[in-house]
């Protein structure tokens, strides 16, 4: 057997590390392990790399953080050579970027696709993890990294008769790898979060009719996407370090976010000018226009009023405009960043169906039933979101010391030190688990930070000739309490969102995200610098 064949062999007896998932995190983790000379296998249930950017290939999918920032920074040559074509890259371009990284660092030989990990069981005797897949692989590993994603488990809506629909039905998060031709079709979009809002402008260009079923309106701000000016790109590349360094100091880890301006300390006309400037600049930095938008309901409402006014200015029909206006806290759910969303409702082929008071009753063979009316459709796009943060973890049978079941913990009292490590689960790592900043940030840099932290942790362990490391219970509890305390004092708990698990029946209602990139980084770094005292090391 050649060494290449051996590397691809479906059955491996023991490796240093197993990585599950081939998104931004899995790819970088694999790169780091290989660089350290570790034997490593990566399993991915999809048939290619990209994670989010492999699965979410729906029309209009693109990032909501500018590409120059929503990209790796671990290798300056990579940063310098890759040319983004748009300010916000589209899904195909991001997928090509991740594929380029895999080729450039020669990672493909260690990856196995179309392989779902089904169980990850700690062997108390050997101190190793036993990983099993749906392809019959059974592998033992010293370390296991769950790079399984925090928005990777799509959920179907809880609507009767879903399977009875006689037309085509696709979930945005499981979009088929093909171009669907919407020309002349009657399309229904269920869901108006980021995915639904990104779909609409694209699909409505060719569809005969689009009905948007909206239960809760979202705050949408324009991305002001455009081709990336080569001079701007060159400037940013020359100043990359400075730009990245600045981003690390802001709450969400993006460079537009550093301000000490207070909305409530400014005359209304001046405040309006700042909001207008942010709107024209475009993007998620809108909620960073003023420092107090996340601290005070009154300040927050000034931004809400501005967006509602914009909706009424853009949308011709005042009744539709009013229905599109959210009345909860802006930023309480991730801001939707998309061009032409509100404008799409001025198209004659687009109709808003408000299902806030009268919910979708059922799906019938011919379409969507609301009250007495059946909306006849050829295709239904389910933009209904994800079982976020813990969803991918609970789909795997993960058992730690003495058979402790991770799923039970995630479904009753979800917590993880730094959102990365679980007590009773030695040498098991993730990122963006409960207690990480995750969706409150620009996630690629946060993924790099977490993976670097893990690698330092493993190096520490091995330098001292130790075998296992896991958080102490009290340290994990203290982290969870800190996350909880921040949540209770914040505006996030005032609306319903996937951040709180509200979108999944039976999920405990708990705000699972750490607020603030700089403090997160500081606290994680301190845990290492103080000699891993918060961990049991054996
Ligand atoms: P993912 O990319 O989710 O990859 C996880 C991988 O693990 C998947 O490929 C999955 O198939 C695999 N996997 C899971 N379970 C198993 C298993 N049991 N066995 C084998 N494989 C498994 N964040 C931002 O900061 N900015 C953005 O602009 C942005 N846009 C987004 C757009 C969409 C449509 C979505 C859904 C999310 C977006 N996010 C964005 C969040 C995004 O998920 C992260 O930015 C990032 O891509 C996550 O990378 P990851 O590697 O951690 O996880
Ligand atoms: P989401 O924000 O959770 O939105 C799901 C939508 O489906 C909501 O509008 C929800 O309404 C609706 N819905 C669910 N069940 C329904 C039902 N039975 N009837 C009517 N409506 C129903 O999911 P998402 O849009 O996929 O976005 C998830 C996250 O992924 C985003 O917040 C973001 O972090 C990321 N993302 C980013 C981008 C980007 O711009 N780069 C694009 C897509 C996704 P309710 O609110 O009433 O529950």
Coordinates of C-alpha atoms and ligand atoms in Angstrom, one line a residue:
X1 CA 0.0 0.0 0.0
X2 CA 1.4 3.4 -0.9
X3 CA 1.5 6.1 1.7
X4 CA -1.2 8.0 -0.1
X5 CA -3.5 5.0 0.0
X6 CA -2.7 4.5 3.6
X7 CA -3.6 8.1 4.4
X8 CA -7.0 7.5 2.7
X9 CA -7.6 4.2 4.4
X10 CA -11.1 4.2 6.0
X11 CA -9.9 2.4 9.1
X12 CA -7.1 3.9 11.2
X13 CA -6.0 2.3 14.5
X14 CA -4.7 5.4 16.3
X15 CA -3.9 9.0 15.3
X16 CA -2.8 12.0 17.4
X17 CA -5.9 13.9 16.5
X18 CA -9.3 13.7 14.8
X19 CA -11.0 16.8 13.5
X20 CA -14.7 16.8 12.7
X21 CA -15.9 19.3 10.1
X22 CA -14.2 21.0 7.2
X23 CA -15.4 24.6 7.5
X24 CA -13.1 27.6 8.4
X25 CA -12.4 25.9 11.8
X26 CA -11.7 22.4 10.6
X27 CA -9.4 23.5 7.8
X28 CA -7.3 25.7 10.1
X29 CA -7.2 23.1 12.9
X30 CA -5.9 20.5 10.4
X31 CA -3.3 22.9 9.1
X32 CA -2.1 23.6 12.7
X33 CA -1.9 19.9 13.7
X34 CA 0.0 19.0 10.5
X35 CA 2.4 21.9 11.0
X36 CA 3.2 20.4 14.4
X37 CA 3.9 17.0 12.8
X38 CA 0.8 15.3 14.3
X39 CA -0.9 12.4 12.6
X40 CA -4.5 13.7 12.0
X41 CA -7.6 12.7 10.1
X42 CA -10.5 15.0 9.3
X43 CA -14.0 13.7 8.8
X44 CA -16.7 15.8 7.0
X45 CA -20.2 14.8 6.3
X46 CA -20.5 17.0 3.3
X47 CA -18.8 16.1 0.0
X48 CA -16.5 19.1 0.0
X49 CA -14.8 21.8 2.1
X50 CA -16.4 25.0 3.2
X51 CA -18.8 24.1 6.0
X52 CA -21.3 27.0 6.0
X53 CA -20.1 28.0 2.6
X54 CA -20.5 24.5 1.2
X55 CA -24.1 24.0 2.5
X56 CA -25.6 27.5 2.1
X57 CA -25.4 27.9 -1.6
X58 CA -28.9 29.5 -1.9
X59 CA -29.2 32.5 -4.3
X60 CA -27.9 35.6 -2.8
X61 CA -25.8 34.0 -0.1
X62 CA -22.8 36.1 0.9
X63 CA -21.0 37.2 4.0
X64 CA -22.2 40.1 6.2
X65 CA -18.7 41.0 7.4
X66 CA -16.5 42.5 4.7
X67 CA -14.4 39.8 2.9
X68 CA -11.1 41.5 3.7
X69 CA -11.9 40.9 7.3
X70 CA -14.0 37.7 7.0
X71 CA -10.9 35.8 6.1
X72 CA -7.9 34.1 7.7
X73 CA -5.0 36.2 9.0
X74 CA -2.6 33.4 10.1
X75 CA -0.5 33.6 7.0
X76 CA 0.5 37.0 5.6
X77 CA 1.4 35.6 2.1
X78 CA -2.1 34.1 1.9
X79 CA -3.7 37.4 2.9
X80 CA -1.6 39.3 0.3
X81 CA -2.1 37.0 -2.6
X82 CA -5.9 36.3 -2.4
X83 CA -7.9 38.9 -4.4
X84 CA -11.5 39.4 -3.3
X85 CA -13.7 40.6 -6.1
X86 CA -16.5 42.2 -4.0
X87 CA -16.7 44.1 -0.7
X88 CA -18.9 41.2 0.6
X89 CA -18.0 38.0 -1.2
X90 CA -20.6 35.7 -2.5
X91 CA -20.9 32.1 -1.3
X92 CA -19.2 30.6 -4.4
X93 CA -16.2 33.0 -3.9
X94 CA -15.9 32.1 -0.2
X95 CA -16.0 28.4 -1.0
X96 CA -13.3 28.9 -3.6
X97 CA -11.2 30.7 -1.1
X98 CA -11.4 27.9 1.4
X99 CA -10.7 25.4 -1.4
X100 CA -7.6 27.5 -2.3
X101 CA -6.4 27.4 1.4
X102 CA -6.8 23.6 1.3
X103 CA -4.7 23.3 -1.9
X104 CA -2.2 25.9 -0.9
X105 CA -1.3 24.1 2.4
X106 CA -1.8 20.7 0.9
X107 CA -4.5 19.6 3.3
X108 CA -6.7 17.4 1.1
X109 CA -4.9 14.2 1.7
X110 CA -6.0 14.1 5.4
X111 CA -9.6 14.8 4.7
X112 CA -12.4 12.2 4.3
X113 CA -15.7 13.5 2.9
X114 CA -19.2 12.1 2.9
X115 CA -18.5 10.8 6.3
X116 CA -20.5 11.7 9.4
X117 CA -19.1 11.2 12.8
X118 CA -21.7 9.3 14.8
X119 CA -20.0 8.8 18.2
X120 CA -17.1 10.2 20.1
X121 CA -16.5 8.1 23.3
X122 CA -13.8 8.5 25.9
X123 CA -12.0 5.3 26.9
X124 CA -11.3 5.7 30.6
X125 CA -8.6 3.0 30.5
X126 CA -6.4 4.3 27.7
X127 CA -7.3 8.0 28.0
X128 CA -8.1 8.1 24.3
X129 CA -11.1 9.0 22.3
X130 CA -12.8 6.4 20.1
X131 CA -14.5 8.0 17.1
X132 CA -16.9 6.2 14.9
X133 CA -18.5 7.2 11.6
X134 CA -21.4 6.3 9.5
X135 CA -18.9 4.8 7.0
X136 CA -17.8 2.2 9.5
X137 CA -14.5 4.0 10.5
X138 CA -13.4 3.3 14.1
X139 CA -10.5 5.5 15.1
X140 CA -8.7 6.1 18.3
X141 CA -7.2 9.6 19.0
X142 CA -5.4 11.4 21.7
X143 CA -7.2 14.7 20.9
X144 CA -10.6 15.3 19.3
X145 CA -11.6 18.7 17.8
X146 CA -15.3 19.2 17.1
X147 CA -15.2 21.8 14.3
X148 CA -18.8 21.1 13.8
X149 CA -20.1 24.7 13.6
X150 CA -22.5 26.8 15.5
X151 CA -24.9 27.4 12.6
X152 CA -24.7 24.0 10.9
X153 CA -27.7 22.1 12.0
X154 CA -30.7 23.3 9.9
X155 CA -34.1 23.0 11.4
X156 CA -37.4 22.4 9.6
X157 CA -40.3 24.5 10.7
X158 CA -42.8 22.9 13.0
X159 CA -45.6 23.1 10.4
X160 CA -48.1 20.4 9.8
X161 CA -48.1 18.7 6.4
X162 CA -44.6 19.7 5.4
X163 CA -44.0 16.4 3.6
X164 CA -47.3 16.6 1.8
X165 CA -46.2 19.4 -0.5
X166 CA -46.3 18.3 -4.1
X167 CA -43.9 20.9 -5.4
X168 CA -40.2 21.4 -4.6
X169 CA -39.0 22.3 -1.1
X170 CA -35.5 23.4 -0.2
X171 CA -33.9 24.6 3.1
X172 CA -31.4 27.4 2.6
X173 CA -28.9 25.6 4.8
X174 CA -29.1 22.4 2.8
X175 CA -29.2 23.9 -0.6
X176 CA -28.5 21.5 -3.5
X177 CA -25.3 22.0 -5.4
X178 CA -27.1 23.1 -8.5
X179 CA -28.6 26.3 -10.0
X180 CA -32.3 26.2 -9.5
X181 CA -34.1 28.1 -12.3
X182 CA -36.9 30.1 -10.8
X183 CA -38.0 31.6 -14.1
X184 CA -41.8 31.7 -14.2
X185 CA -42.3 29.8 -10.9
X186 CA -44.5 30.7 -8.0
X187 CA -42.2 30.8 -5.0
X188 CA -42.9 30.9 -1.2
X189 CA -40.1 32.0 1.2
X190 CA -40.8 31.1 4.8
X191 CA -38.5 33.0 7.1
X192 CA -37.2 36.6 7.1
X193 CA -33.9 36.3 8.9
X194 CA -30.6 36.8 7.1
X195 CA -31.1 33.8 4.8
X196 CA -34.6 34.6 3.7
X197 CA -33.7 38.3 3.2
X198 CA -30.7 37.4 1.1
X199 CA -32.8 35.1 -1.1
X200 CA -35.6 37.5 -1.9
X201 CA -33.8 40.1 -4.1
X202 CA -32.2 37.3 -6.2
X203 CA -35.2 35.0 -6.6
X204 CA -37.6 37.8 -7.3
X205 CA -35.6 38.8 -10.4
X206 CA -36.8 35.8 -12.3
X207 CA -39.7 34.2 -10.5
X208 CA -43.3 34.8 -11.7
X209 CA -44.4 35.5 -8.1
X210 CA -42.8 35.4 -4.7
X211 CA -44.7 35.3 -1.5
X212 CA -42.7 36.1 1.7
X213 CA -44.2 34.5 4.8
X214 CA -43.1 36.8 7.7
X215 CA -43.7 35.9 11.3
X216 CA -41.3 38.4 12.9
X217 CA -39.8 41.3 10.9
X218 CA -36.1 41.7 11.0
X219 CA -34.0 44.9 11.0
X220 CA -32.2 45.0 7.7
X221 CA -29.4 47.4 6.8
X222 CA -27.9 47.7 3.3
X223 CA -24.6 46.1 2.7
X224 CA -23.7 48.7 0.0
X225 CA -22.0 45.8 -1.6
X226 CA -20.0 46.6 -4.7
X227 CA -17.0 45.4 -6.7
X228 CA -13.9 45.8 -4.5
X229 CA -11.9 48.8 -5.7
X230 CA -8.4 47.6 -6.5
X231 CA -6.9 50.7 -4.8
X232 CA -8.9 50.0 -1.6
X233 CA -7.8 46.4 -1.6
X234 CA -4.2 47.4 -2.1
X235 CA -4.4 50.0 0.7
X236 CA -6.0 47.4 3.0
X237 CA -3.3 44.9 2.2
X238 CA -0.6 47.4 2.9
X239 CA -2.2 48.2 6.3
X240 CA -3.5 44.7 7.1
X241 CA -1.9 44.4 10.4
X242 CA -3.1 47.8 11.6
X243 CA -6.7 47.0 10.4
X244 CA -6.7 43.5 12.0
X245 CA -5.2 44.9 15.2
X246 CA -7.9 47.5 15.4
X247 CA -10.6 44.9 14.9
X248 CA -9.4 42.9 17.9
X249 CA -10.2 45.9 20.1
X250 CA -13.8 46.2 19.1
X251 CA -16.8 44.5 20.6
X252 CA -17.6 42.4 17.5
X253 CA -14.1 42.1 16.2
X254 CA -14.7 44.2 13.1
X255 CA -12.9 47.5 12.5
X256 CA -16.0 49.6 12.3
X257 CA -17.0 49.5 15.9
X258 CA -14.9 51.8 17.9
X259 CA -16.7 54.8 19.1
X260 CA -17.4 56.6 22.3
X261 CA -20.2 58.7 20.8
X262 CA -23.4 58.5 22.8
X263 CA -26.8 58.7 21.0
X264 CA -28.5 60.2 23.9
X265 CA -26.0 62.9 24.4
X266 CA -26.5 64.4 20.9
X267 CA -29.1 66.6 19.4
X268 CA -31.5 64.6 17.2
X269 CA -30.4 66.2 13.9
X270 CA -26.7 65.4 14.5
X271 CA -27.6 61.9 15.6
X272 CA -29.5 61.4 12.4
X273 CA -26.5 62.5 10.4
X274 CA -24.4 59.8 12.0
X275 CA -27.0 57.1 11.4
X276 CA -27.3 58.2 7.8
X277 CA -23.5 58.0 7.4
X278 CA -23.6 54.5 8.8
X279 CA -26.5 53.5 6.5
X280 CA -24.6 54.9 3.5
X281 CA -21.4 53.1 4.5
X282 CA -23.4 49.9 4.9
X283 CA -23.0 46.8 6.9
X284 CA -23.2 45.4 10.4
X285 CA -21.3 48.3 11.9
X286 CA -24.6 50.2 11.9
X287 CA -25.3 49.2 15.5
X288 CA -21.9 50.5 16.4
X289 CA -22.8 54.0 15.3
X290 CA -23.2 54.9 19.0
X291 CA -21.6 53.3 22.1
X292 CA -24.9 53.3 24.1
X293 CA -27.1 51.4 21.6
X294 CA -26.6 48.1 23.4
X295 CA -26.7 49.6 26.9
X296 CA -29.9 51.6 26.9
X297 CA -33.3 50.9 25.6
X298 CA -33.9 54.6 24.9
X299 CA -30.6 54.9 22.9
X300 CA -31.4 51.7 21.1
X301 CA -34.8 53.0 20.1
X302 CA -33.2 56.0 18.3
X303 CA -31.6 53.5 15.9
X304 CA -34.9 51.6 15.5
X305 CA -36.8 54.8 14.7
X306 CA -34.2 55.5 12.0
X307 CA -34.5 52.1 10.3
X308 CA -38.4 52.2 10.5
X309 CA -38.2 55.6 8.8
X310 CA -36.0 54.2 6.1
X311 CA -38.4 51.3 5.5
X312 CA -41.3 53.7 5.0
X313 CA -39.1 55.8 2.6
X314 CA -38.2 52.8 0.6
X315 CA -41.3 50.7 0.4
X316 CA -44.1 52.3 -1.7
X317 CA -47.1 50.6 -0.1
X318 CA -47.5 52.1 3.4
X319 CA -49.4 49.0 4.7
X320 CA -46.6 46.7 3.5
X321 CA -44.0 49.1 4.9
X322 CA -45.6 49.1 8.3
X323 CA -45.7 45.3 8.4
X324 CA -42.1 45.2 7.6
X325 CA -41.2 47.4 10.6
X326 CA -39.8 45.6 13.6
X327 CA -40.7 46.9 17.0
X328 CA -38.2 45.1 19.2
X329 CA -34.7 46.0 20.1
X330 CA -32.2 46.4 17.2
X331 CA -29.2 44.1 17.4
X332 CA -31.1 41.7 19.7
X333 CA -31.0 39.2 16.8
X334 CA -28.1 39.4 14.4
X335 CA -28.6 42.4 12.1
X336 CA -29.6 41.4 8.6
X337 CA -27.1 42.9 6.0
X338 CA -28.4 42.8 2.5
X339 CA -28.9 45.1 -0.5
X340 CA -32.4 45.6 -2.1
X341 CA -34.4 43.7 0.5
X342 CA -37.0 46.4 1.2
X343 CA -36.8 47.5 -2.4
X344 CA -37.9 44.0 -3.5
X345 CA -41.3 44.7 -2.0
X346 CA -41.9 47.4 -4.7
X347 CA -41.8 44.7 -7.4
X348 CA -45.1 43.7 -8.7
X349 CA -44.3 40.0 -8.3
X350 CA -43.5 40.2 -4.6
X351 CA -46.1 40.0 -1.8
X352 CA -45.6 40.1 1.9
X353 CA -47.8 37.6 3.8
X354 CA -47.9 38.6 7.5
X355 CA -48.2 35.4 9.6
X356 CA -47.5 37.1 12.9
X357 CA -51.1 36.9 14.1
X358 CA -52.5 34.2 11.9
X359 CA -49.8 31.6 11.7
X360 CA -49.2 29.3 8.8
X361 CA -51.8 26.6 9.5
X362 CA -50.3 23.8 7.4
X363 CA -48.6 23.0 4.2
X364 CA -51.0 21.4 1.7
X365 CA -50.0 19.6 -1.5
X366 CA -50.6 22.8 -3.5
X367 CA -49.0 25.3 -1.2
X368 CA -49.1 27.2 2.1
X369 CA -52.4 27.5 4.0
X370 CA -52.9 30.6 6.1
X371 CA -56.4 31.1 7.5
X372 CA -58.9 30.3 4.7
X373 CA -56.5 30.9 1.9
X374 CA -54.1 28.4 0.2
X375 CA -51.2 30.2 -1.4
X376 CA -50.5 28.1 -4.5
X377 CA -46.8 27.5 -5.0
X378 CA -44.4 25.6 -7.2
X379 CA -41.4 25.8 -4.8
X380 CA -41.1 26.6 -1.1
X381 CA -37.8 28.0 0.3
X382 CA -37.4 27.2 4.0
X383 CA -35.3 30.0 5.4
X384 CA -36.1 28.8 8.9
X385 CA -32.7 28.8 10.5
X386 CA -30.6 26.5 12.6
X387 CA -30.5 24.7 15.9
X388 CA -27.6 27.0 16.9
X389 CA -24.6 26.6 19.0
X390 CA -25.4 23.2 20.5
X391 CA -27.3 21.6 17.6
X392 CA -24.4 19.9 15.9
X393 CA -22.9 18.7 19.2
X394 CA -26.2 17.0 20.3
X395 CA -26.5 15.1 17.0
X396 CA -23.3 13.1 17.9
X397 CA -23.2 10.6 20.7
X398 CA -20.4 12.1 22.8
X399 CA -19.5 10.5 26.1
X400 CA -16.8 11.6 28.5
X401 CA -15.3 10.2 31.7
X402 CA -17.4 7.6 33.3
X403 CA -19.9 7.7 30.5
X404 CA -21.0 11.3 31.1
X405 CA -23.3 12.2 28.1
X406 CA -22.6 15.6 26.5
X407 CA -26.1 15.7 24.9
X408 CA -27.8 15.5 28.3
X409 CA -25.7 18.4 29.6
X410 CA -26.3 20.5 26.5
X411 CA -30.0 20.0 26.7
X412 CA -30.3 20.8 30.4
X413 CA -27.5 23.2 31.4
X414 CA -25.4 24.0 28.3
X415 CA -22.0 25.4 29.2
X416 CA -18.3 25.1 28.3
X417 CA -15.3 26.9 29.6
X418 CA -14.5 29.6 26.9
X419 CA -17.2 27.9 24.8
X420 CA -14.3 25.6 24.0
X421 CA -13.9 22.8 26.6
X422 CA -16.2 20.7 28.7
X423 CA -15.5 19.4 32.2
X424 CA -15.4 15.5 32.2
X425 CA -14.4 15.6 28.5
X426 CA -10.6 15.6 28.5
X427 CA -8.7 16.6 25.4
X428 CA -11.9 17.4 23.6
X429 CA -12.1 20.9 22.0
X430 CA -14.6 22.9 20.1
X431 CA -15.0 26.6 19.3
X432 CA -18.2 28.7 19.3
X433 CA -19.8 26.3 21.8
X434 CA -22.0 27.7 24.7
X435 CA -20.0 30.6 26.3
X436 CA -18.1 31.7 23.2
X437 CA -18.6 35.0 21.4
X438 CA -19.6 33.2 18.2
X439 CA -22.4 34.9 16.2
X440 CA -21.9 38.1 18.1
X441 CA -18.6 38.6 16.2
X442 CA -16.7 38.3 13.0
X443 CA -16.3 34.6 13.3
X444 CA -13.2 33.7 11.2
X445 CA -10.8 35.6 13.5
X446 CA -12.4 34.2 16.5
X447 CA -12.0 30.7 15.1
X448 CA -8.3 31.3 14.5
X449 CA -7.9 32.6 18.1
X450 CA -9.6 29.6 19.5
X451 CA -7.6 27.1 17.5
X452 CA -4.4 28.9 18.4
X453 CA -5.4 28.7 22.1
X454 CA -6.0 24.9 21.7
X455 CA -2.7 24.4 20.1
X456 CA -0.9 26.3 22.9
X457 CA -2.8 24.2 25.4
X458 CA -1.8 20.9 23.7
X459 CA 1.9 22.1 23.5
X460 CA 1.8 22.9 27.3
X461 CA 0.4 19.5 28.1
X462 CA 3.0 17.7 26.1
X463 CA 5.9 19.9 27.3
X464 CA 5.0 18.7 30.8
X465 CA 4.7 15.1 29.8
X466 CA 1.0 15.1 30.8
X467 CA -1.7 13.2 29.0
X468 CA -5.0 14.9 29.6
X469 CA -6.5 18.3 30.3
X470 CA -10.1 19.3 31.0
X471 CA -11.7 22.3 32.8
X472 CA -12.5 22.1 36.5
X473 CA -16.2 22.1 37.2
X474 CA -16.1 25.3 39.3
X475 CA -14.1 27.1 36.5
X476 CA -16.7 26.1 34.0
X477 CA -19.5 27.1 36.2
X478 CA -17.9 30.5 36.9
X479 CA -17.5 31.1 33.1
X480 CA -21.2 30.2 32.6
X481 CA -22.2 32.5 35.4
X482 CA -20.3 35.4 33.9
X483 CA -21.9 34.8 30.5
X484 CA -25.3 34.7 32.2
X485 CA -24.7 37.8 34.3
X486 CA -23.7 39.7 31.1
X487 CA -26.8 38.4 29.4
X488 CA -29.2 39.4 32.2
X489 CA -27.8 42.9 32.2
X490 CA -28.1 43.3 28.4
X491 CA -30.8 44.0 25.9
X492 CA -30.4 40.5 24.3
X493 CA -32.8 38.8 26.6
X494 CA -35.6 41.2 25.6
X495 CA -36.6 39.5 22.3
X496 CA -36.8 35.9 21.1
X497 CA -33.9 34.6 19.1
X498 CA -31.8 31.6 18.3
X499 CA -29.2 33.1 20.6
X500 CA -31.6 32.0 23.4
X501 CA -32.7 28.7 21.8
X502 CA -36.2 30.1 21.3
X503 CA -36.5 28.7 17.8
X504 CA -36.1 25.0 18.9
X505 CA -38.9 23.4 20.8
X506 CA -37.7 22.0 24.1
X507 CA -34.4 23.8 24.1
X508 CA -33.6 25.5 27.5
X509 CA -34.0 29.3 27.2
X510 CA -30.5 30.5 28.0
X511 CA -28.4 33.2 26.3
X512 CA -25.3 31.3 25.4
X513 CA -23.0 33.9 23.9
X514 CA -20.1 35.8 25.5
X515 CA -20.4 39.6 24.9
X516 CA -17.3 41.4 23.8
X517 CA -14.3 40.2 21.8
X518 CA -11.6 42.0 23.8
X519 CA -12.7 40.7 27.1
X520 CA -13.1 37.2 25.8
X521 CA -9.6 37.2 24.4
X522 CA -8.2 38.6 27.6
X523 CA -10.0 36.0 29.8
X524 CA -9.0 33.1 27.6
X525 CA -5.4 34.3 27.5
X526 CA -5.3 34.7 31.3
X527 CA -6.5 31.1 31.8
X528 CA -3.4 29.9 29.9
X529 CA -1.0 32.5 31.4
X530 CA -1.9 31.7 34.9
X531 CA -0.7 28.1 34.3
X532 CA -3.9 26.4 33.4
X533 CA -5.0 26.4 37.1
X534 CA -8.6 26.2 36.0
X535 CA -8.0 22.8 34.5
X536 CA -7.4 19.3 35.8
X537 CA -4.2 18.1 34.2
X538 CA -3.1 14.5 34.5
Ligands
LIG1 P1 -19.1 25.4 9.8 O1 -18.7 26.2 8.6 O2 -20.5 25.3 10.1 O3 -18.6 23.9 9.4 C1 -19.0 22.8 10.2 C2 -18.8 21.6 9.4 O4 -18.9 20.5 10.3 C3 -19.9 21.4 8.4 O5 -19.3 21.3 7.1 C4 -20.6 20.2 8.8 O6 -21.1 19.4 7.7 C5 -19.6 19.4 9.6 N1 -20.2 18.5 10.5 C6 -21.1 18.8 11.5 N2 -21.4 17.7 12.2 C7 -20.6 16.7 11.7 C8 -20.5 15.3 11.9 N3 -21.2 14.7 12.9 N4 -19.7 14.6 11.1 C9 -19.0 15.1 10.1 N5 -19.1 16.5 9.8 C10 -19.9 17.2 10.6 N6 -20.3 34.5 10.3 C11 -19.6 35.7 10.2 O7 -18.8 36.1 11.1 N7 -19.8 36.5 9.1 C12 -20.6 36.1 8.1 O8 -20.7 36.8 7.1 C13 -21.4 34.9 8.2 N8 -22.2 34.5 7.3 C14 -22.9 33.3 7.4 C15 -23.8 33.0 6.4 C16 -24.6 31.8 6.6 C17 -25.6 31.4 5.5 C18 -24.5 31.1 7.8 C19 -25.4 29.9 8.0 C20 -23.6 31.4 8.8 C21 -22.8 32.6 8.6 N9 -21.8 33.0 9.5 C22 -21.1 34.1 9.4 C23 -21.5 32.0 10.6 C24 -20.5 30.9 10.0 O9 -21.1 29.7 10.4 C25 -19.1 31.1 10.5 O10 -18.6 32.4 10.2 C26 -18.1 30.1 10.1 O11 -18.2 29.8 8.7 C27 -18.2 28.8 10.9 O12 -17.1 27.9 10.5 P2 -17.0 26.6 11.3 O13 -15.9 25.9 10.6 O14 -16.9 26.8 12.7 O15 -18.3 25.8 11.1
LIG2 P1 -33.0 32.8 11.5 O1 -32.3 34.1 11.7 O2 -33.1 32.0 12.7 O3 -34.4 33.1 10.8 C1 -35.3 32.1 10.7 C2 -36.6 32.7 10.2 O4 -37.6 31.6 10.0 C3 -37.2 33.7 11.2 O5 -37.7 34.7 10.4 C4 -38.3 32.8 11.8 O6 -39.4 33.6 12.3 C5 -38.8 32.0 10.6 N1 -39.6 30.9 10.9 C6 -39.2 29.7 11.5 N2 -40.3 28.9 11.6 C7 -41.3 29.5 11.1 C8 -42.7 29.2 11.0 N3 -43.2 28.1 11.4 N4 -43.5 30.1 10.4 C9 -43.0 31.3 9.9 N5 -41.8 31.7 10.0 C10 -40.9 30.8 10.6 O7 -32.2 31.9 10.4 P2 -31.3 32.4 9.2 O8 -32.0 33.5 8.4 O9 -30.9 31.2 8.5 O10 -30.0 33.0 9.9 C11 -29.3 32.4 11.0 C12 -28.0 33.0 11.2 O11 -27.1 32.6 10.2 C13 -28.0 34.6 11.1 O12 -28.4 35.2 12.2 C14 -26.5 34.8 10.8 O13 -25.8 34.7 12.0 C15 -26.2 33.6 9.9 N6 -26.4 34.0 8.5 C16 -25.7 35.1 8.0 C17 -25.9 35.5 6.7 C18 -25.1 36.6 6.1 O14 -25.6 37.7 5.9 N7 -23.8 36.4 5.9 C19 -26.8 34.8 5.9 C20 -27.6 33.8 6.4 C21 -27.4 33.4 7.7 P3 -39.4 34.0 13.9 O15 -38.3 35.0 14.0 O16 -40.7 34.5 14.1 O17 -39.1 32.8 14.6

